[in-house]
């Protein structure tokens, strides 16, 4: 009796490969983003380039910047990439 191995992968192997591929895609897309506003709204980080106040230091990472409570946007060269957010305007109640 001759034993022949099947070339068709097990369903669990196929699902694991697809999950790994999706994870890689998500990580690639997330790392290609140039603006990060963890804990801040996009409105707070909509600071015109000429009005950005530096909040970081050379080689600051997006995570380090966000941990300082600042916005990170590396899409515009020659301006601070880690900068202070705008203060949200709340309603005053008396």
Coordinates of N, CA and C in Angstrom, one line a residue, residues 31-73:
X31 N 1.6 51.7 10.2 CA 2.9 52.3 10.3 C 3.2 53.3 9.2
X32 N 2.4 53.3 8.2 CA 2.6 54.3 7.1 C 1.9 55.6 7.3
X33 N 1.1 55.6 8.4 CA 0.3 56.9 8.7 C 1.3 57.9 9.2
X34 N 1.2 59.1 8.7 CA 2.1 60.2 9.1 C 1.6 61.1 10.3
X35 N 0.3 60.9 10.6 CA -0.3 61.7 11.6 C -0.9 60.8 12.7
X36 N -0.5 61.1 14.0 CA -1.0 60.4 15.1 C -1.5 61.3 16.2
X37 N -2.7 61.0 16.6 CA -3.3 61.9 17.6 C -3.9 61.0 18.8
X38 N -3.1 60.2 19.4 CA -3.6 59.3 20.4 C -4.1 60.1 21.6
X39 N -5.4 60.0 22.0 CA -5.9 60.7 23.1 C -6.3 62.1 22.8
X40 N -6.2 62.5 21.6 CA -6.5 63.9 21.1 C -7.5 63.8 19.9
X41 N -8.3 64.8 19.8 CA -9.1 64.8 18.6 C -8.4 65.4 17.4
X42 N -8.8 65.0 16.2 CA -8.2 65.5 15.0 C -8.3 67.0 14.9
X43 N -9.4 67.6 15.5 CA -9.5 69.1 15.5 C -8.5 69.7 16.4
X44 N -8.1 69.1 17.5 CA -7.1 69.7 18.4 C -5.7 69.7 17.7
X45 N -5.5 68.8 16.8 CA -4.2 68.7 16.1 C -4.2 69.3 14.7
X46 N -5.3 70.0 14.4 CA -5.4 70.8 13.1 C -4.7 72.1 13.3
X47 N -3.5 72.1 13.6 CA -2.7 73.4 13.8 C -2.0 73.7 12.5
X48 N -2.2 74.9 11.9 CA -1.4 75.3 10.7 C 0.1 75.1 11.0
X49 N 0.8 74.7 9.9 CA 2.2 74.5 10.1 C 3.0 75.7 10.7
X50 N 2.6 76.9 10.2 CA 3.3 78.1 10.7 C 3.0 78.4 12.2
X51 N 1.9 77.8 12.7 CA 1.5 78.1 14.1 C 1.9 77.0 15.1
X52 N 2.6 76.0 14.6 CA 3.0 74.8 15.5 C 4.0 75.3 16.5
X53 N 3.8 74.9 17.7 CA 4.7 75.1 18.8 C 5.3 73.8 19.2
X54 N 6.7 73.7 19.1 CA 7.4 72.4 19.3 C 7.1 71.9 20.6
X55 N 6.9 70.6 20.7 CA 6.6 69.9 21.9 C 7.5 68.7 22.1
X56 N 8.4 68.5 21.2 CA 9.2 67.3 21.2 C 10.7 67.6 21.3
X57 N 11.5 66.7 20.8 CA 12.9 66.8 20.7 C 13.4 66.0 19.5
X58 N 14.6 66.2 19.0 CA 15.1 65.5 17.8 C 14.9 64.0 18.0
X59 N 14.4 63.3 16.9 CA 14.2 61.9 16.8 C 13.1 61.4 17.8
X60 N 12.2 62.3 18.2 CA 11.0 61.8 19.0 C 10.1 60.9 18.2
X61 N 9.6 59.9 18.8 CA 8.8 58.9 18.1 C 7.3 59.4 18.2
X62 N 6.4 59.0 17.4 CA 5.0 59.3 17.6 C 4.5 58.9 18.9
X63 N 4.9 57.8 19.4 CA 4.4 57.3 20.7 C 4.9 58.2 21.9
X64 N 6.2 58.6 21.8 CA 6.8 59.4 22.8 C 6.1 60.8 22.8
X65 N 5.8 61.3 21.6 CA 5.2 62.6 21.4 C 3.8 62.5 22.0
X66 N 3.0 61.5 21.7 CA 1.7 61.4 22.2 C 1.7 61.2 23.7
X67 N 2.7 60.5 24.3 CA 2.8 60.4 25.7 C 3.0 61.7 26.4
X68 N 3.5 62.7 25.7 CA 3.7 64.0 26.3 C 2.4 64.8 26.2
X69 N 1.3 64.3 25.5 CA 0.1 65.0 25.4 C 0.1 65.9 24.1
X70 N 1.0 65.6 23.2 CA 1.2 66.4 22.0 C 0.7 65.7 20.7
X71 N 0.6 66.4 19.7 CA 0.2 65.9 18.3 C 1.5 65.5 17.6
X72 N 1.4 64.5 16.7 CA 2.5 64.1 15.9 C 2.0 64.1 14.4
X73 N 2.7 64.8 13.5 CA 2.3 64.8 12.1 C 3.6 65.1 11.3

